[in-house]
Coordinates of C-alpha atoms and ligand atoms in Angstrom, one line a residue:
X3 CA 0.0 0.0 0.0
X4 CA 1.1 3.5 -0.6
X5 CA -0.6 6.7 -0.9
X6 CA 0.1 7.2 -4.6
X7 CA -1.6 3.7 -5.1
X8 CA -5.2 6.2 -6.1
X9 CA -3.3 7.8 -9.1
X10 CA -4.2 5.8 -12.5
X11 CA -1.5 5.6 -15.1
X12 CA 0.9 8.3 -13.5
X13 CA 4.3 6.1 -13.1
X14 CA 6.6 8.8 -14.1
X15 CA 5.6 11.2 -12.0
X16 CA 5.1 8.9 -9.1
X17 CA 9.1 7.8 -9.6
X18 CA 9.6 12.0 -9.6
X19 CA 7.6 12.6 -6.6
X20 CA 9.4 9.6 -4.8
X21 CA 12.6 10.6 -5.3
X22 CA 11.7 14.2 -4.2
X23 CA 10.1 12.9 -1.0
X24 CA 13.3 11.2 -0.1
X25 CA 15.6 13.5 -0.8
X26 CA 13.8 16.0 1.6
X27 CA 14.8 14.1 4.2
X28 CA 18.6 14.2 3.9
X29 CA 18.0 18.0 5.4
X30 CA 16.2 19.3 2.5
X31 CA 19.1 21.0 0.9
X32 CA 17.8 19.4 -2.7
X33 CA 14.1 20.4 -2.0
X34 CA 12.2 22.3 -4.5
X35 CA 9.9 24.5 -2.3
X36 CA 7.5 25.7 -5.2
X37 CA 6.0 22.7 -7.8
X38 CA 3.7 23.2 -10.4
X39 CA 1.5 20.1 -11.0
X40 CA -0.4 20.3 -14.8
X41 CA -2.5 17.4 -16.1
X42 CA -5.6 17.5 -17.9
X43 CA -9.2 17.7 -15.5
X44 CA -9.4 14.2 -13.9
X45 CA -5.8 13.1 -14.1
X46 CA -5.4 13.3 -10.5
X47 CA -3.2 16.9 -9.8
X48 CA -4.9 17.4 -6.6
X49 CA -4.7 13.6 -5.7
X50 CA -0.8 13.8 -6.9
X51 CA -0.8 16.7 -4.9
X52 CA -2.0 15.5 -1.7
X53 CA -0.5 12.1 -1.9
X54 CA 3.4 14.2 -2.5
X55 CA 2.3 15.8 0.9
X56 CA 1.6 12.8 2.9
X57 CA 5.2 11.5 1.3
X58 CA 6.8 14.4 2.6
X59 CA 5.5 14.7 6.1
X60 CA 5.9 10.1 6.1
X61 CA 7.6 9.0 8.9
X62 CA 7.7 5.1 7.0
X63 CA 10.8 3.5 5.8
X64 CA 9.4 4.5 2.4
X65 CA 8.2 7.8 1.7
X66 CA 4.8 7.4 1.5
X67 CA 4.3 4.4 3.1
X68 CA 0.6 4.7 3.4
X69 CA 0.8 3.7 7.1
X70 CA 2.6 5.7 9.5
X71 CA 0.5 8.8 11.2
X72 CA 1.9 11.3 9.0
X73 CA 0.5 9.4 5.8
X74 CA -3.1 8.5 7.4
X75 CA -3.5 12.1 8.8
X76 CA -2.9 13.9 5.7
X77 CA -4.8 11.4 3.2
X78 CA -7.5 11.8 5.9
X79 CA -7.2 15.9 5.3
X80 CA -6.5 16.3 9.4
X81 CA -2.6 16.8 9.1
X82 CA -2.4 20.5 11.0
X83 CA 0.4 21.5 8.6
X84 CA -0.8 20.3 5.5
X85 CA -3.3 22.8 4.1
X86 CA -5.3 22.9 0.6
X87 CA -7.3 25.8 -1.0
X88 CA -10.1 24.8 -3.5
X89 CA -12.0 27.0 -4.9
X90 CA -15.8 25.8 -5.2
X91 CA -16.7 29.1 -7.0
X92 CA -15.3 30.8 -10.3
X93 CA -12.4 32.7 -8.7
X94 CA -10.4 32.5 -6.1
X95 CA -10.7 35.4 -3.4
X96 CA -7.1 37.2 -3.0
X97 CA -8.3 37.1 0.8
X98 CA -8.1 33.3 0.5
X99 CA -4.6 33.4 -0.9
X100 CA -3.4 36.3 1.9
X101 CA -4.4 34.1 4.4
X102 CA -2.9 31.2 2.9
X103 CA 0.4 33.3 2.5
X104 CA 0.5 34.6 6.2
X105 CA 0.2 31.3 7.6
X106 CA 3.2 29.8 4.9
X107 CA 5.7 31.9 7.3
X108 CA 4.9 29.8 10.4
X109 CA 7.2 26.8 10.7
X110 CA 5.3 23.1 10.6
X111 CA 4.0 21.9 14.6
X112 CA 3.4 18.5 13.6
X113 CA 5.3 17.3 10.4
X114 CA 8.5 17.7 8.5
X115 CA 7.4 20.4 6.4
X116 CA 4.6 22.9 6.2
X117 CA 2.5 22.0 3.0
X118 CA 0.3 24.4 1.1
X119 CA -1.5 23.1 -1.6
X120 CA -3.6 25.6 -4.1
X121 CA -6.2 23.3 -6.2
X122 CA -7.2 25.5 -8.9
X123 CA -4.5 28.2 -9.2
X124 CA -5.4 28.9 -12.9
X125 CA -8.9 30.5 -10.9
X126 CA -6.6 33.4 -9.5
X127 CA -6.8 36.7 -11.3
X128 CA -3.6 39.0 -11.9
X129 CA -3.3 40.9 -8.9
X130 CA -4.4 37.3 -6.7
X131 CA -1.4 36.3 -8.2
X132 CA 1.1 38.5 -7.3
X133 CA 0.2 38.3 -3.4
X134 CA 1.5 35.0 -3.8
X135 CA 4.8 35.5 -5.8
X136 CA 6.6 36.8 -3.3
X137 CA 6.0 33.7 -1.0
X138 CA 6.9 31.4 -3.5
X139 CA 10.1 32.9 -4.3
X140 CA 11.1 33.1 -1.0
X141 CA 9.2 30.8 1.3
X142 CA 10.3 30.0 4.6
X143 CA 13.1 26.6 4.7
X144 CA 10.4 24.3 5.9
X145 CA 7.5 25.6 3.7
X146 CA 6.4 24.0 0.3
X147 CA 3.9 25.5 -2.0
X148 CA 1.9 22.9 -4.9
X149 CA 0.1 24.8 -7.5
X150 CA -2.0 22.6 -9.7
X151 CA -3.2 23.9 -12.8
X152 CA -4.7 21.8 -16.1
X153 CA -1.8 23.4 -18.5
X154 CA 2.0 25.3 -17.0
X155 CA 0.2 28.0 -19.6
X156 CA -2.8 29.1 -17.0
X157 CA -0.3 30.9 -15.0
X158 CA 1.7 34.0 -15.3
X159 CA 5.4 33.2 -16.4
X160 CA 6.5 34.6 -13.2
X161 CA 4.7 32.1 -11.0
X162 CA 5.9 29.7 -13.7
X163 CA 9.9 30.1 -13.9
X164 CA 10.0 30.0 -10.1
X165 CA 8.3 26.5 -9.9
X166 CA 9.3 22.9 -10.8
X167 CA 7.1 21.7 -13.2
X168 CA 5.5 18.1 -12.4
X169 CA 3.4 16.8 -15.8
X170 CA 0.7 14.3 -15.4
X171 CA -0.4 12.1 -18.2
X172 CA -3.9 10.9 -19.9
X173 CA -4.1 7.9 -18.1
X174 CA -5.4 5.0 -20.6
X175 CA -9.3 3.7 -19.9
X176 CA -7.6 0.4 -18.6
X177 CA -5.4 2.0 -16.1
X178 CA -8.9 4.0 -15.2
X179 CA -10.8 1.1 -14.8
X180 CA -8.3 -1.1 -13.2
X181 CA -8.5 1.7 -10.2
X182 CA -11.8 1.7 -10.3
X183 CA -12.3 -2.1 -9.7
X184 CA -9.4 -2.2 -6.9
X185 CA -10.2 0.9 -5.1
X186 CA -13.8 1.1 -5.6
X187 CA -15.2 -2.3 -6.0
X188 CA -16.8 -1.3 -9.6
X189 CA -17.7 -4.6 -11.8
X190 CA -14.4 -4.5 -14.3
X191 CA -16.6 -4.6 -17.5
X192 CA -18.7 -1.3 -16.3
X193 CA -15.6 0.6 -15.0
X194 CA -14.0 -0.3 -18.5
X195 CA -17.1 1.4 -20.6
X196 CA -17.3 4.4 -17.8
X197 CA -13.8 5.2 -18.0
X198 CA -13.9 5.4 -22.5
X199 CA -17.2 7.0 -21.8
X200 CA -15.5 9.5 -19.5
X201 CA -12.3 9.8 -21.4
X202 CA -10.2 8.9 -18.7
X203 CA -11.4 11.3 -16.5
X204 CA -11.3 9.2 -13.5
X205 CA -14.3 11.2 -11.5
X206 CA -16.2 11.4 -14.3
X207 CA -15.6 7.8 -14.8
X208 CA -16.5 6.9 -11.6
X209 CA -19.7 8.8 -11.0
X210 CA -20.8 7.2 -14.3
X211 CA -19.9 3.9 -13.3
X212 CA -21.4 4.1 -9.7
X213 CA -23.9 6.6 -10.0
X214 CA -27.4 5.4 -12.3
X215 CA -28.7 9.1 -12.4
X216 CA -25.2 10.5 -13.7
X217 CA -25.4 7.1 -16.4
X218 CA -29.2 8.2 -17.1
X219 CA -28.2 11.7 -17.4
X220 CA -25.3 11.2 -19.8
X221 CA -27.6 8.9 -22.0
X222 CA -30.2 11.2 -22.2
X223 CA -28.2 14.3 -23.4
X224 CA -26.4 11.8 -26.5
X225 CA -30.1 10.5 -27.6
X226 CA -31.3 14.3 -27.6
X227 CA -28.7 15.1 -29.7
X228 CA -29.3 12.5 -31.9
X229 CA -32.7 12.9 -32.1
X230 CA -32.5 16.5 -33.4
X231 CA -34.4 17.2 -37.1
X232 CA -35.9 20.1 -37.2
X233 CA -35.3 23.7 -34.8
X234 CA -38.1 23.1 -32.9
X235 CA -36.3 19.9 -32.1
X236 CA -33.3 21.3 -31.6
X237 CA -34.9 24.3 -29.1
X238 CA -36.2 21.7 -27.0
X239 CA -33.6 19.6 -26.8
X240 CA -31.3 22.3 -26.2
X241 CA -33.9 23.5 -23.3
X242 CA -33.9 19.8 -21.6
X243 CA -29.8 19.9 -22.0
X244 CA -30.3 22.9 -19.4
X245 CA -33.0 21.7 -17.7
X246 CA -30.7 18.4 -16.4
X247 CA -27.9 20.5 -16.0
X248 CA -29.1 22.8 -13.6
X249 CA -31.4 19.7 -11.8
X250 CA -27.9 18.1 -11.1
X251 CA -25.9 21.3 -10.0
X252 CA -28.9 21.4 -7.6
X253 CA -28.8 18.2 -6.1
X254 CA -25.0 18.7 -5.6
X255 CA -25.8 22.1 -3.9
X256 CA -29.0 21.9 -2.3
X257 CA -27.7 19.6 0.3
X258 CA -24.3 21.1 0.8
X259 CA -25.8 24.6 1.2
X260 CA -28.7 23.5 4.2
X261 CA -26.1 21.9 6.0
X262 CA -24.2 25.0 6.1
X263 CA -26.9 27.3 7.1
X264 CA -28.3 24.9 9.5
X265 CA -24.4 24.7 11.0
X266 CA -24.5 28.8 10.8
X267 CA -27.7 28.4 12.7
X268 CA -26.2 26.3 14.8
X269 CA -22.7 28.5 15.9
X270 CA -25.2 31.3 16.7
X271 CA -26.7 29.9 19.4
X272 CA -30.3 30.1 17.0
X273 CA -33.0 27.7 18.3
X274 CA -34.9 25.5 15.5
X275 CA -37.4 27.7 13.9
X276 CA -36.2 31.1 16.1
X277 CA -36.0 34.0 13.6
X278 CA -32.7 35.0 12.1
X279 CA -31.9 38.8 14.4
X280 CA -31.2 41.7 12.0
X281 CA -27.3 41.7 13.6
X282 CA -26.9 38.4 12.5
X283 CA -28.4 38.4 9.1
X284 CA -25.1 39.5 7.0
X285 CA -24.0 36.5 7.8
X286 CA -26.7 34.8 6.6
X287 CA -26.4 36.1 3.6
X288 CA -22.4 36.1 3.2
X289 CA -23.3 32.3 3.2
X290 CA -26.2 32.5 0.8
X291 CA -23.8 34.7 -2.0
X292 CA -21.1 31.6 -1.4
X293 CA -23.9 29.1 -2.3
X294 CA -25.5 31.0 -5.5
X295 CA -21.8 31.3 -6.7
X296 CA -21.2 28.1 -6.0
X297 CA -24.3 26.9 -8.0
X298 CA -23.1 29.2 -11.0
X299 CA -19.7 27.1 -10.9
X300 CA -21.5 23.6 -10.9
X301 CA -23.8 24.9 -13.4
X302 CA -20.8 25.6 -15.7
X303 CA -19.4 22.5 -14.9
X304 CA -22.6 20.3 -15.5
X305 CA -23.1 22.2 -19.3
X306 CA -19.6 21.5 -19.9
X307 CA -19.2 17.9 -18.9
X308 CA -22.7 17.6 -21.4
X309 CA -20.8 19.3 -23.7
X310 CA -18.0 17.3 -23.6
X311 CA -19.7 14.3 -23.9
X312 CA -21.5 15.4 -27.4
X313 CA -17.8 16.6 -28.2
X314 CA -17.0 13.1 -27.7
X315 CA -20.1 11.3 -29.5
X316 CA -19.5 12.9 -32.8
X317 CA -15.8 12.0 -32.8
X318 CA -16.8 8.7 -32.7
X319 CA -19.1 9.6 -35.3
X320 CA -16.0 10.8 -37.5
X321 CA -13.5 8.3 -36.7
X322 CA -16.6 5.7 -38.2
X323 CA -16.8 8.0 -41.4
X324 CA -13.1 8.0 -42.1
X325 CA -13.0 4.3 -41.1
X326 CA -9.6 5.9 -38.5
X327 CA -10.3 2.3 -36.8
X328 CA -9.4 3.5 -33.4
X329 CA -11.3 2.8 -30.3
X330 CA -14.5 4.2 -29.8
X331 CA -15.4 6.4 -26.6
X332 CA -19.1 5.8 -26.7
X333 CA -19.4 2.3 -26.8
X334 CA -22.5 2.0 -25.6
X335 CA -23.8 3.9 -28.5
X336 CA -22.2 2.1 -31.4
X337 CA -25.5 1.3 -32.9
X338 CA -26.8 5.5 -33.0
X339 CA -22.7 6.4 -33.7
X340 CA -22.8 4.0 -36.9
X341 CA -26.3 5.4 -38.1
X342 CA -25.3 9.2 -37.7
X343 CA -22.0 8.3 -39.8
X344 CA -23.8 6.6 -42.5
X345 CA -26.6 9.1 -43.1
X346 CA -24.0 12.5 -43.0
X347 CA -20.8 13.1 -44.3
X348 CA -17.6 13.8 -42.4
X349 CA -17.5 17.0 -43.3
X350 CA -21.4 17.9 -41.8
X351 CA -19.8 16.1 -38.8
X352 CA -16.6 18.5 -38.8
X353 CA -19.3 21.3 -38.5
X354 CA -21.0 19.6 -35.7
X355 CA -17.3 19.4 -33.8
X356 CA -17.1 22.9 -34.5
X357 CA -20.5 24.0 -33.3
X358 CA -20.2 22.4 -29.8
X359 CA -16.7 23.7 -29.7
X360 CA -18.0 26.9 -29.8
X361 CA -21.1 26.4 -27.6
X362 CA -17.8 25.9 -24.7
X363 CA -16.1 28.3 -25.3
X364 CA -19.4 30.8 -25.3
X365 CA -21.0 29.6 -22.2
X366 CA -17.3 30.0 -21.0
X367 CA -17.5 33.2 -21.7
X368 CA -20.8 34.0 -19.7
X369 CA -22.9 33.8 -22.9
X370 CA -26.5 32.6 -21.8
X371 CA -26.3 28.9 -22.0
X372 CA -29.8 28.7 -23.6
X373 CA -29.1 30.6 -26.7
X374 CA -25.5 29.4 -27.1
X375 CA -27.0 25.7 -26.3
X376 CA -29.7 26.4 -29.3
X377 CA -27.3 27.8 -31.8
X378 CA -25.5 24.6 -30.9
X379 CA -28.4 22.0 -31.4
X380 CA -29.3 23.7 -34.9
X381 CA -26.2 23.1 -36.1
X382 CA -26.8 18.8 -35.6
X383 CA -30.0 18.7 -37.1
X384 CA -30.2 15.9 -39.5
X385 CA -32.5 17.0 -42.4
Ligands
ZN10 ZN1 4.1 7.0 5.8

């Protein structure tokens, strides 16, 4: 056992993480103190990330044993000097990062090292940013900073050139689903479809294999798009696209957000059903902003992840139409995948690529979903 053992595919950079572990303990004179970790979504950065800071603060014979009290605590998220920032809404507040910074200077209580991971750095505007360059180019000796970003282009080349750089892969489907089986008991023929379905996006793969209302949902957005002739077909199906979107942001956020306000409730001394006092309602609606921005972000993600899916469908569409012969993602939709490709042309389906491509990158952009999701569904009508 070891605490890399929940990152799919990654052998390289385990070997690089390893090696850095160890070496910090021969006094640290060869640490890096500032990584950058890049990997497409769903490769496991923040896994990599967290699993580099239970090797660090390891007390094993192996860094990163997976046993000792320094691994346990910080894969449990309880290790006092191991601390991560996530951002659950668009940006990242530069009040977050200052804080993060100030307490960076303090040396570790517990562990080896203090370790200060930021999930989503690419989420930082400009001026975020530069409250946190100083600290990474000179943090304190026992300090380490891990910045995890989907490309080493998302950040400024100032944060860049003072980090090491730590790549992760696209693990393969089989690396995916072999995780999948050992780690979450997942039937090896379903984990195998829900990680090509997911493109090796190894959440997205698992909520697909273990979840039926994630399966249901996926399958529901490929047949509406397939079942798109006319515009009034493709307004509806663009509106029901939206509609299961925002139903699943929802059911993420709607339980999340009363057990915050009932915990609110609950640190101000509120009885059950007592009104909220007109000193105390700021609060109350500091935490209600968090959750509508929150909502927005889940939104954005739950359009995207539908989005990427289509994206995905109709290159399985056009690998059948130029007979590429490679793997299909969608395998569980061969039968639609071959129809589509033998009723259009590749060159209809290159449109279609084009179209979603550009529904992203609007809705990206904060253009309304629904009119960028019906300029998108028009353009896969099959006349
Ligand atoms: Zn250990």
């Amino acid at each position: 056992m070891s605490v890399f053992d929940d990152l799919a595919g990654q052998d390289a950079a385990i070997g690089v993480l390893r090696r850095a572990a160890m070496d910090a303990r021969s006094g640290g004179t060869g640490m890096t103190h500032s990584w950058l970790f890049t990997g497409p979504p769903g490769s496991g950065r923040s896994t990599a990330a967290r699993a580099f800071a239970a090797a660090l603060e390891c007390t094993g014979d192996e860094a990163g044993c997976g046993e000792c009290h320094g691994c346990r605590t910080v894969m449990a998220g309880s290790h006092p000097d191991v601390e991560i920032l996530a951002s659950e809404v668009t940006t990242i507040t530069v009040a977050s990062v200052r804080e993060l910074v100030s307490r960076a200077q303090a040396s570790p209580t517990a562990g080896a090292w203090r370790v200060l991971i930021i999930k989503e750095a690419d989420r930082m505007l400009e001026r975020t940013t530069n409250v946190l360059l100083k600290a990474i180019e000179e943090p304190p000796p026992r300090t380490v900073w891990i910045l995890c970003t989907p490309s080493p282009r998302d950040v400024l080349t100032t944060i860049r050139s003072r980090c090491r750089g730590l790549n992760l892969v696209i693990p393969s489907p089989e690396k995916v689903a072999e995780l999948l089986v050992r780690r979450d008991g997942i039937d090896p023929e379903r984990a195998l479809v829900a990680a090509r379905a997911a493109q090796s996006h190894v959440g997205a793969a698992k909520a697909l294999a273990a979840d039926s209302t994630v399966r249901e949902r996926r399958e529901l957005n490929l047949r509406a798009a397939y079942r798109v002739r006319t515009t009034g077909d493709a307004v509806l199906a663009a509106k029901e696209l939206l509609d299961r979107s925002e139903e699943q942001a929802k059911s993420t956020g709607g339980a999340r957000e009363d057990r915050d306000h009932a915990d609110l409730r609950r640190s101000m001394g509120l009885a059950p059903g007592e009104a909220i006092p007109p000193a105390m309602r700021s609060q109350f609606k500091q935490l209600a902003d968090e959750g509508k921005k929150r909502e927005t972000r889940q939104k954005r993600d739950a359009f995207d992840r539908a989005l990427i899916d289509l994206l995905s469908f109709y290159r399985d569409v056009l690998i059948v139409q130029l007979e590429a012969g490679t793997d299909l993602v969608n395998v569980d939709f061969e039968r639609e995948i071959s129809e589509i490709a033998d009723a259009t042309t590749a060159e209809k389906t290159i449109d279609i690529l084009e179209h979603i491509a550009l529904a992203r990158e609007r809705i990206g952009a904060n253009v309304a979903p629904q009119l960028a999701l019906e300029a998108m569904m028009i353009a896969l009508r099959r006349g």
